[in-house]
Coordinates of C-alpha atoms in Angstrom, one line a residue:
M341 CA 1.5 -54.8 42.5
N342 CA 2.4 -58.1 44.0
K343 CA 2.6 -59.7 40.5
L344 CA 4.9 -56.9 39.4
L345 CA 7.2 -57.8 42.4
L346 CA 7.4 -61.4 41.2
I347 CA 9.4 -60.4 38.2
P348 CA 12.3 -58.9 40.1
C349 CA 12.1 -61.7 42.7
F350 CA 12.3 -64.3 39.9
W351 CA 15.1 -62.4 38.3
L352 CA 16.9 -62.3 41.7
V353 CA 16.4 -66.1 42.0
W354 CA 17.8 -66.6 38.5
V355 CA 20.8 -64.3 39.1
L356 CA 21.6 -65.7 42.5
I357 CA 20.9 -69.4 42.0
A358 CA 19.6 -70.6 38.6
A359 CA 22.3 -69.0 36.3
P360 CA 25.3 -70.0 38.6
D361 CA 23.9 -73.5 39.1
R362 CA 23.4 -73.9 35.3
Q363 CA 27.0 -72.7 34.6
A364 CA 28.3 -75.0 37.3
E365 CA 26.3 -78.0 36.0
V366 CA 27.5 -77.2 32.4
L367 CA 31.1 -77.0 33.6
D368 CA 30.7 -80.3 35.5
I369 CA 29.2 -81.9 32.4
R370 CA 32.1 -80.6 30.3
Q371 CA 34.5 -82.2 32.7
Q372 CA 32.7 -85.5 32.5
L373 CA 32.6 -85.3 28.7
S374 CA 36.3 -84.4 28.7
S375 CA 37.1 -87.5 30.7
E376 CA 35.0 -89.7 28.5
V377 CA 36.5 -88.2 25.3
D378 CA 39.9 -89.0 26.7
L379 CA 38.8 -92.5 27.5
R380 CA 37.3 -93.1 24.0
S381 CA 40.3 -91.6 22.3
Q382 CA 42.7 -93.8 24.2
S383 CA 40.6 -96.9 23.5
L384 CA 40.5 -96.0 19.8
T385 CA 44.3 -95.3 19.8
N386 CA 45.0 -98.7 21.4
A387 CA 42.9 -100.5 18.8
M388 CA 44.5 -98.6 15.9
E389 CA 48.0 -99.1 17.3
K390 CA 47.4 -102.8 17.7
Y391 CA 46.4 -103.4 14.1
R392 CA 49.0 -100.9 12.8
M393 CA 51.7 -102.9 14.5
A394 CA 50.1 -106.1 13.2
A395 CA 50.3 -104.7 9.7
V396 CA 53.9 -103.6 10.1
L397 CA 55.0 -106.9 11.7
L398 CA 53.3 -108.9 9.0
S399 CA 54.9 -106.9 6.2
R400 CA 58.3 -107.5 7.8
S401 CA 57.7 -111.1 8.5
S402 CA 59.5 -113.8 6.7
I403 CA 56.2 -115.6 6.3
I404 CA 55.1 -113.0 3.8
S405 CA 58.3 -113.5 1.8
K406 CA 57.7 -117.2 1.7
L407 CA 54.3 -116.7 0.2
F408 CA 56.0 -115.5 -3.0
D409 CA 57.7 -119.0 -3.4
S410 CA 54.6 -120.5 -4.8
D411 CA 54.7 -121.4 -8.5
D412 CA 50.9 -121.0 -8.9
P413 CA 50.0 -117.6 -7.4
S414 CA 46.3 -117.9 -8.4
S415 CA 45.6 -120.8 -6.0
E416 CA 48.3 -121.6 -3.5
L417 CA 49.1 -118.0 -2.8
I418 CA 45.4 -117.2 -1.9
E419 CA 45.3 -120.3 0.3
K420 CA 48.5 -119.3 2.1
V421 CA 47.3 -115.7 2.6
G422 CA 44.1 -117.0 4.2
F423 CA 46.1 -119.2 6.5
V424 CA 48.3 -116.2 7.6
Q425 CA 45.1 -114.1 8.1
S426 CA 43.6 -116.7 10.4
I427 CA 46.7 -117.0 12.6
A428 CA 47.3 -113.2 12.7
G429 CA 43.8 -112.5 14.0
V430 CA 42.9 -109.7 11.5
S431 CA 39.5 -109.4 9.6
T432 CA 41.0 -108.9 6.2
L433 CA 44.5 -109.7 4.8
A434 CA 45.6 -109.3 1.1
L435 CA 48.8 -109.0 -1.0
Q436 CA 49.5 -107.2 -4.2
R437 CA 52.8 -107.6 -6.2
R438 CA 54.5 -104.6 -7.7
G439 CA 53.5 -104.3 -11.3
E440 CA 50.2 -106.2 -10.9
S441 CA 46.8 -104.8 -10.3
R442 CA 45.4 -108.0 -8.9
W443 CA 45.1 -108.6 -5.1
Y444 CA 45.4 -112.0 -3.5
P445 CA 42.7 -112.7 -2.6
D446 CA 40.3 -110.5 -4.6
I447 CA 39.2 -107.5 -2.4
S448 CA 36.7 -105.9 -4.8
S449 CA 33.8 -107.3 -2.8
V450 CA 35.0 -106.1 0.6
L451 CA 36.6 -102.8 -0.4
P452 CA 34.2 -100.5 -2.3
L453 CA 36.7 -97.7 -2.1
A454 CA 39.2 -99.5 -4.3
K455 CA 38.5 -97.1 -7.2
T456 CA 38.6 -93.9 -5.3
D457 CA 41.4 -91.3 -5.1
Q458 CA 41.8 -92.0 -1.4
W459 CA 42.5 -95.6 -2.2
R460 CA 45.0 -94.9 -5.0
Q461 CA 46.9 -92.4 -2.8
A462 CA 47.1 -95.0 0.0
V463 CA 48.5 -97.7 -2.4
Q464 CA 50.9 -95.3 -3.9
S465 CA 52.2 -94.3 -0.4
A466 CA 52.8 -98.0 0.4
Y467 CA 54.8 -98.5 -2.8
H468 CA 56.9 -95.4 -1.9
G469 CA 57.8 -97.0 1.4
T470 CA 55.4 -95.3 3.8
L471 CA 52.3 -96.5 5.6
G472 CA 49.1 -96.0 3.5
R473 CA 45.7 -95.4 5.2
A474 CA 42.1 -95.4 4.1
F475 CA 38.6 -95.5 5.6
Y476 CA 35.2 -96.6 4.4
V477 CA 31.9 -98.0 5.5
N478 CA 31.0 -101.4 4.1
D479 CA 27.6 -102.6 2.9
A480 CA 26.8 -103.9 6.4
G481 CA 27.3 -100.4 7.8
R482 CA 30.5 -101.4 9.6
P483 CA 33.3 -98.7 9.7
I484 CA 36.5 -100.2 8.2
Y485 CA 40.0 -98.8 8.5
V486 CA 42.7 -100.1 6.1
F487 CA 46.5 -100.1 6.6
L488 CA 48.7 -100.6 3.6
T489 CA 52.4 -101.5 4.4
P490 CA 55.3 -102.0 2.0
H491 CA 57.0 -105.4 1.8
Y492 CA 60.7 -105.8 0.8
L493 CA 62.3 -108.9 -0.5
Q494 CA 65.8 -107.3 -0.7
E495 CA 67.5 -104.6 1.3
H496 CA 68.0 -101.2 -0.5
A497 CA 65.4 -102.2 -3.1
P498 CA 61.9 -100.8 -3.8
P499 CA 59.0 -102.5 -2.1
A500 CA 58.2 -105.8 -3.9
A501 CA 54.6 -105.9 -2.7
V502 CA 52.0 -104.2 -0.5
V503 CA 50.4 -105.9 2.5
L504 CA 46.8 -104.9 3.2
V505 CA 45.3 -105.3 6.7
A506 CA 41.7 -104.1 7.3
V507 CA 40.4 -103.3 10.8
D508 CA 36.8 -103.4 11.8
L509 CA 36.3 -100.3 13.9
G510 CA 32.7 -101.3 14.5
L511 CA 34.0 -103.3 17.5
V512 CA 35.1 -100.0 19.0
R513 CA 31.9 -98.2 18.0
D514 CA 29.8 -101.0 19.6
S515 CA 31.5 -100.2 23.0
W516 CA 30.1 -96.7 22.7
D517 CA 26.5 -97.8 22.9
V518 CA 26.7 -98.1 26.7
S519 CA 27.2 -94.4 27.0
R520 CA 24.3 -92.0 27.6
N521 CA 26.2 -89.4 25.6
G522 CA 26.5 -89.1 21.9
V523 CA 30.0 -90.4 20.7
S524 CA 30.9 -89.7 17.1
I525 CA 33.9 -89.3 14.7
W526 CA 33.9 -86.6 12.0
S527 CA 36.3 -86.1 9.2
L528 CA 38.3 -82.9 8.9
S529 CA 35.8 -81.9 6.2
D530 CA 32.9 -82.3 8.8
E531 CA 31.6 -85.5 7.4
L532 CA 30.3 -88.1 9.8
M533 CA 32.5 -91.3 9.8
M534 CA 30.9 -93.3 12.6
A535 CA 28.7 -92.7 15.7
N536 CA 26.8 -94.6 18.4
N537 CA 23.0 -94.8 18.7
V538 CA 22.7 -91.2 20.0
G539 CA 25.7 -89.7 18.3
R540 CA 23.8 -88.1 15.4
A541 CA 21.4 -86.0 17.4
D542 CA 21.9 -82.3 18.1
K543 CA 23.6 -81.8 21.4
T544 CA 23.6 -78.8 23.9
V545 CA 27.1 -79.4 25.3
S546 CA 30.0 -81.3 23.6
V547 CA 33.7 -81.8 23.8
E548 CA 36.0 -82.5 20.8
R549 CA 39.5 -84.0 20.5
L550 CA 41.6 -84.2 17.3
H551 CA 42.6 -87.9 16.9
G552 CA 46.0 -87.6 15.1
Q553 CA 46.4 -91.3 14.2
L554 CA 42.9 -91.5 12.7
G555 CA 43.1 -88.0 11.2
A556 CA 39.6 -87.1 12.4
V557 CA 37.7 -85.3 15.2
L558 CA 36.3 -87.4 18.1
R559 CA 33.2 -85.7 19.6
V560 CA 31.3 -86.6 22.8
A561 CA 28.1 -84.6 23.3
A562 CA 25.6 -84.5 26.2
P563 CA 21.8 -84.6 25.9
P564 CA 19.9 -81.3 26.2
L565 CA 19.9 -80.0 29.8
P566 CA 16.6 -80.1 31.6
L567 CA 15.0 -77.1 33.4
F568 CA 16.3 -76.6 36.9
G569 CA 13.0 -77.0 38.9
S570 CA 10.2 -74.8 40.4
W571 CA 10.7 -71.1 41.1
W572 CA 9.2 -71.3 44.6
L573 CA 11.9 -73.8 45.4
R574 CA 14.5 -71.3 44.2
A575 CA 13.1 -68.6 46.5
A576 CA 13.3 -71.0 49.4
L577 CA 16.8 -71.8 48.5
V578 CA 17.6 -68.1 48.5
T579 CA 16.4 -67.7 52.0
T580 CA 18.2 -70.8 53.1
L581 CA 21.3 -69.5 51.4
L582 CA 21.1 -66.2 53.4
V583 CA 20.8 -68.0 56.7
V584 CA 23.6 -70.4 55.9
A585 CA 25.7 -67.4 54.8
G586 CA 25.3 -65.8 58.2
L587 CA 26.2 -69.0 59.9
V588 CA 29.2 -69.4 57.7
I589 CA 30.4 -65.8 58.3
S590 CA 30.1 -66.4 62.1
W591 CA 32.0 -69.7 61.8
L592 CA 34.7 -68.0 59.7
Q593 CA 35.2 -65.3 62.2
E594 CA 35.6 -67.8 65.0
R595 CA 38.0 -69.8 62.9
R596 CA 40.0 -66.7 62.1
K597 CA 40.3 -65.9 65.8
L598 CA 41.5 -69.5 66.6
R599 CA 43.9 -69.3 63.7
N600 CA 45.4 -66.1 65.0
E601 CA 45.9 -67.6 68.4
L602 CA 47.5 -70.7 66.8
T603 CA 49.8 -68.4 64.8
E604 CA 51.0 -66.6 67.9
Q605 CA 51.6 -69.9 69.6
R606 CA 53.6 -71.3 66.7
A607 CA 55.7 -68.1 66.5
G608 CA 56.6 -68.4 70.2
E609 CA 57.5 -72.1 69.6
A610 CA 59.6 -71.1 66.6
V611 CA 61.6 -68.6 68.7
R612 CA 62.2 -71.3 71.4
L613 CA 63.3 -73.8 68.8
E614 CA 65.7 -71.3 67.2
R615 CA 67.3 -70.7 70.6
E616 CA 67.7 -74.4 71.1
V617 CA 69.2 -74.8 67.6
Q618 CA 71.7 -71.9 68.3
Q619 CA 72.7 -73.5 71.6
R620 CA 73.2 -76.9 70.0
T621 CA 75.2 -75.2 67.2
D622 CA 77.5 -73.6 69.8
E623 CA 78.0 -76.9 71.6
L624 CA 78.9 -78.6 68.3
K625 CA 81.4 -75.9 67.4
K626 CA 83.1 -76.4 70.8
A627 CA 83.1 -80.2 70.3
Q628 CA 84.6 -79.7 66.9
Q629 CA 87.4 -77.5 68.2
K630 CA 88.2 -80.2 70.8
L631 CA 88.2 -82.9 68.1
M632 CA 90.6 -80.8 65.9
L633 CA 92.9 -80.4 68.9
T634 CA 92.8 -84.2 69.5
E635 CA 93.6 -84.9 65.9
K636 CA 96.6 -82.5 66.0
L637 CA 97.9 -84.3 69.1
A638 CA 97.4 -87.7 67.4
L639 CA 99.2 -86.5 64.3
L640 CA 102.0 -85.1 66.4
G641 CA 102.4 -88.5 68.1
Q642 CA 102.3 -90.3 64.8
M643 CA 104.9 -87.9 63.4
S644 CA 107.2 -88.5 66.3
A645 CA 106.8 -92.3 66.0
S646 CA 107.4 -92.0 62.2
I647 CA 110.6 -90.0 62.6
S648 CA 111.8 -92.6 65.2
H649 CA 111.0 -95.5 62.8
E650 CA 112.5 -94.0 59.7
I651 CA 115.7 -92.5 61.2
N652 CA 116.5 -95.5 63.4
Q653 CA 117.7 -97.7 60.6
P654 CA 120.3 -95.2 59.0
L655 CA 121.4 -94.2 62.5
A656 CA 122.2 -97.8 63.3
A657 CA 124.2 -98.0 60.1
V658 CA 126.1 -94.8 61.0
K659 CA 127.0 -96.3 64.4
N660 CA 128.3 -99.5 62.7
Y661 CA 130.4 -97.5 60.1
S662 CA 131.8 -95.2 62.9
S663 CA 132.8 -98.3 65.0
T664 CA 134.4 -99.9 62.0
A665 CA 136.2 -96.6 61.2
Q666 CA 137.7 -96.5 64.7
R667 CA 139.1 -100.1 64.3
L668 CA 140.5 -99.1 60.9
L669 CA 142.2 -96.1 62.4
E670 CA 143.9 -98.4 64.9
R671 CA 145.2 -100.4 62.0
N672 CA 146.2 -97.3 60.0
D673 CA 143.9 -98.3 57.2
T674 CA 143.1 -94.8 55.8
D675 CA 141.4 -96.0 52.7
G676 CA 138.9 -98.0 54.7
V677 CA 138.3 -95.1 57.0
D678 CA 137.7 -92.8 54.0
K679 CA 135.2 -95.3 52.6
N680 CA 133.4 -95.5 55.9
L681 CA 133.3 -91.7 56.2
R682 CA 131.8 -91.5 52.8
Q683 CA 129.1 -94.0 53.8
I684 CA 128.4 -92.0 56.9
A685 CA 128.0 -88.8 54.9
S686 CA 125.7 -90.6 52.5
L687 CA 123.6 -91.9 55.4
T688 CA 123.3 -88.4 56.9
D689 CA 122.1 -87.1 53.5
R690 CA 119.6 -89.9 53.6
I691 CA 118.4 -89.0 57.1
S692 CA 117.9 -85.4 55.9
R693 CA 115.8 -86.5 52.9
V694 CA 113.8 -88.8 55.2
V695 CA 113.0 -85.9 57.5
V696 CA 111.9 -83.8 54.5
N697 CA 109.6 -86.6 53.2
L698 CA 108.2 -87.2 56.7
R699 CA 107.5 -83.5 57.1
S700 CA 105.7 -83.5 53.8
F701 CA 103.7 -86.6 54.9
A702 CA 102.7 -84.9 58.2
T703 CA 101.6 -81.6 56.7
R704 CA 100.1 -83.1 53.5
E705 CA 102.2 -80.8 51.4
P706 CA 102.7 -82.1 47.8
S707 CA 106.2 -83.2 46.8
P708 CA 107.5 -83.0 43.2
V709 CA 107.6 -86.1 41.1
Q710 CA 109.5 -86.8 38.0
S711 CA 110.6 -89.5 35.6
V712 CA 112.6 -92.1 37.5
E713 CA 114.5 -95.1 36.1
L714 CA 113.2 -98.1 38.1
S715 CA 116.2 -100.4 37.6
E716 CA 118.5 -98.0 39.5
V717 CA 116.1 -97.4 42.3
I718 CA 115.3 -101.2 42.7
Q719 CA 119.1 -102.0 42.7
D720 CA 119.8 -99.3 45.3
G721 CA 117.0 -100.7 47.5
V722 CA 118.5 -104.2 47.3
S723 CA 121.9 -102.8 48.0
D724 CA 120.6 -101.0 51.1
L725 CA 119.0 -104.3 52.3
V726 CA 122.3 -106.2 51.8
D727 CA 124.2 -103.5 53.6
R728 CA 122.0 -103.9 56.6
F729 CA 121.6 -107.6 56.4
P730 CA 124.6 -109.2 54.6
R731 CA 123.1 -112.6 55.0
A732 CA 120.2 -111.6 52.7
E733 CA 122.4 -111.2 49.6
P734 CA 122.1 -114.7 48.1
F735 CA 118.4 -114.9 48.9
C736 CA 117.2 -111.5 47.4
K737 CA 116.6 -111.6 43.6
I738 CA 115.3 -109.2 41.1
V739 CA 113.0 -110.9 38.6
R740 CA 112.2 -108.8 35.5
S741 CA 112.1 -109.1 31.7
D742 CA 114.6 -107.4 29.3
T743 CA 112.0 -104.9 28.2
A744 CA 111.6 -103.7 31.9
A745 CA 115.3 -102.9 32.3
L746 CA 115.0 -99.3 31.2
L747 CA 111.5 -98.5 32.3
H748 CA 110.7 -95.1 33.7
A749 CA 107.9 -94.3 36.2
Q750 CA 106.4 -91.1 37.5
A751 CA 107.7 -91.0 41.1
G752 CA 110.0 -89.3 43.7
R753 CA 113.3 -91.2 43.8
I754 CA 114.0 -90.8 47.5
R755 CA 110.4 -91.6 48.5
L756 CA 110.3 -94.6 46.2
L757 CA 113.7 -95.8 47.6
Q758 CA 112.4 -95.4 51.1
V759 CA 109.2 -97.4 50.3
L760 CA 111.3 -100.2 48.7
G761 CA 113.6 -100.2 51.8
N762 CA 110.6 -100.6 54.1
L763 CA 109.0 -103.4 52.0
L764 CA 112.2 -105.3 51.5
T765 CA 113.1 -105.0 55.2
N766 CA 109.6 -106.3 56.1
A767 CA 110.0 -109.2 53.6
W768 CA 113.4 -110.2 55.0
Y769 CA 112.1 -110.1 58.6
A770 CA 109.2 -112.3 57.5
C771 CA 111.3 -115.1 55.9
C772 CA 114.8 -114.8 57.5
D773 CA 114.0 -117.7 59.9
E774 CA 113.0 -120.0 57.0
L775 CA 115.3 -122.9 56.0
V776 CA 115.8 -121.3 52.5
P777 CA 114.6 -117.7 52.8
K778 CA 113.5 -116.0 49.5
V779 CA 112.8 -112.4 48.6
E780 CA 111.8 -111.6 45.0
I781 CA 111.3 -108.2 43.3
S782 CA 109.4 -108.4 40.0
V783 CA 108.5 -105.7 37.4
S784 CA 105.5 -106.1 35.1
L785 CA 104.0 -103.8 32.5
K786 CA 100.3 -102.7 32.3
P787 CA 98.8 -100.5 29.6
D788 CA 99.5 -97.2 31.5
M789 CA 101.0 -98.5 34.7
I790 CA 104.1 -100.3 36.0
E791 CA 103.7 -102.8 38.8
I792 CA 106.6 -103.6 41.2
G793 CA 105.9 -106.8 43.2
I794 CA 107.8 -107.8 46.4
R795 CA 107.2 -111.4 47.4
D796 CA 108.6 -113.5 50.3
N797 CA 108.2 -117.1 51.4
G798 CA 107.4 -116.2 55.0
P799 CA 104.2 -117.1 57.0
G800 CA 102.3 -114.2 55.3
F801 CA 99.7 -112.0 57.0
S802 CA 97.1 -113.5 59.3
A803 CA 93.4 -112.9 58.5
D804 CA 93.0 -110.3 61.3
V805 CA 96.1 -108.4 60.3
S806 CA 95.6 -108.4 56.5
T807 CA 92.4 -106.3 56.8
S808 CA 94.2 -103.5 58.7
A809 CA 97.8 -104.0 57.5
F810 CA 98.1 -100.4 56.3
D811 CA 96.7 -98.8 59.4
A812 CA 99.2 -97.0 61.7
F813 CA 100.7 -98.9 64.7
V814 CA 99.5 -102.3 63.3
S815 CA 102.3 -104.9 63.1
S816 CA 102.7 -108.6 63.1
R817 CA 106.3 -108.3 64.6
D818 CA 107.4 -107.7 68.1
S819 CA 107.3 -104.1 69.3
D820 CA 111.1 -104.0 69.8
I821 CA 111.6 -104.7 66.0
G822 CA 109.0 -102.3 64.5
L823 CA 106.3 -99.8 65.5
G824 CA 103.8 -100.8 62.7
L825 CA 104.2 -97.5 60.7
G826 CA 106.2 -98.7 57.7
L827 CA 103.2 -99.8 55.6
S828 CA 101.1 -96.8 56.5
I829 CA 103.9 -94.3 55.6
S830 CA 104.8 -96.3 52.5
R831 CA 101.2 -96.2 51.2
S832 CA 101.0 -92.4 51.9
F833 CA 104.2 -91.9 49.9
I834 CA 103.0 -94.0 46.9
E835 CA 99.6 -92.2 46.9
S836 CA 101.4 -88.8 46.9
M837 CA 103.1 -89.9 43.7
G838 CA 99.8 -90.8 42.0
G839 CA 100.2 -94.6 42.5
T840 CA 98.8 -97.3 44.7
L841 CA 100.2 -99.8 47.2
E842 CA 98.1 -102.9 47.9
L843 CA 98.4 -106.3 49.5
R844 CA 97.5 -109.1 47.1
E845 CA 96.8 -112.8 47.5
S846 CA 99.9 -114.8 46.8
L847 CA 99.6 -118.1 44.9
T848 CA 102.4 -119.5 47.0
R849 CA 103.3 -119.3 50.7
G850 CA 104.2 -115.8 51.9
A851 CA 103.0 -112.3 51.3
L852 CA 102.8 -110.2 48.0
L853 CA 102.9 -106.4 48.1
V854 CA 102.4 -104.6 44.8
I855 CA 103.4 -101.0 44.0
S856 CA 101.6 -99.5 40.9
L857 CA 103.0 -96.3 39.4
Q858 CA 102.2 -94.3 36.3
R859 CA 104.4 -95.3 33.3
V860 CA 106.5 -92.7 31.5
T861 CA 107.0 -93.4 27.8

């Protein structure tokens, strides 16, 4: 009866331990074999690629072309081929000219496959411009792989010759002997090509990979698996397994309890963090609202200063014209009074346009641009400068080429005139105290742009001012002359017209400001 009980006990041992252990061991062995087959495949690929590249490079080398310069192909050509073979580091190198059956040197002793269909197809592939391949085992039992590459003497002409490079794969096979597993290569027709010392034996577990470059199957096989040990040891392991299983179940229950407590703790921490994040978010929103209010107040202040800066100049001119008109009335000079009144009306129109432009600048509303003739705007800007500063007339010059006389740019006429007025006024203030003041307006052409340069011979910008010259309320003049807003507003006007305003380094003494506008053709 006890003997009959041994059968189900042994069956239980096999089901619970032996069979799973065997499957796990087989899976582990397959993973090891898979790693080794990848390693062997990569090693073989590297060797094949090295010699394939050597064959291709030799076929394209000018050295091969020079071998055909020999007048005596039967002696000097063979000697030169041997020299190239020695410096190229390949085991076999040979050449064959188109139309000839002879190889230099003769390869009949080292290539027993030279009369097979495989060899003829490989040579024909090379003469058709593709890479020919062939495999054989020499008399010494060494596996040899042959590359046949076409050689061209002229472009767009058929290959003039075929270059043969033979590779001894036995060097790769010798490295397989250190493996305890059987490593072998089989052709697609299931013929053995090469193997290590144990590669030919029947194997229990094996892994195969198709090696595309060699056109064969690489197989790594493990030796037969041994028996797994004594059955009494299996029975002891079953008992131990049951005890360990009970301990593991108890440990898992305790761990689950701790994990539930930790989950509850993390949930409470997440709620607390969410409240803190919401509180910080509310604080940031309040701070952002305060910042927006501060920016609006700053913009309001800048707008007020801008209006004061831009309207002050025409108002001063209106005052001068009105004073002159009173004196002309006392003299009964009605023509002069009429002229002054026209000037005053023009200046009030200008003030209105300035207010519109400044309002567009403050609210960031786009203003329309159109094609503007630059010569008229530049002349009007110079005229405004001379009206304000009559002394500047002989010292303000327009420098331009004849081709620039009728140039048109994409701009707003009033805004561009206002920018020119600001820049010319700044230039005159900078150089008016010089012995011979000079203000120049130049026009130059670029592929798609027009550049208007305004240069003076004043002291120029200092290093600390030049870096922030276009910032609001930055000025190199006294506060009673300017507020430091002209360049800031001018840049905003030019950018609203799709152009740029920049301070460039002047080759001579003084400052150079350049307006770049899109050219209209």
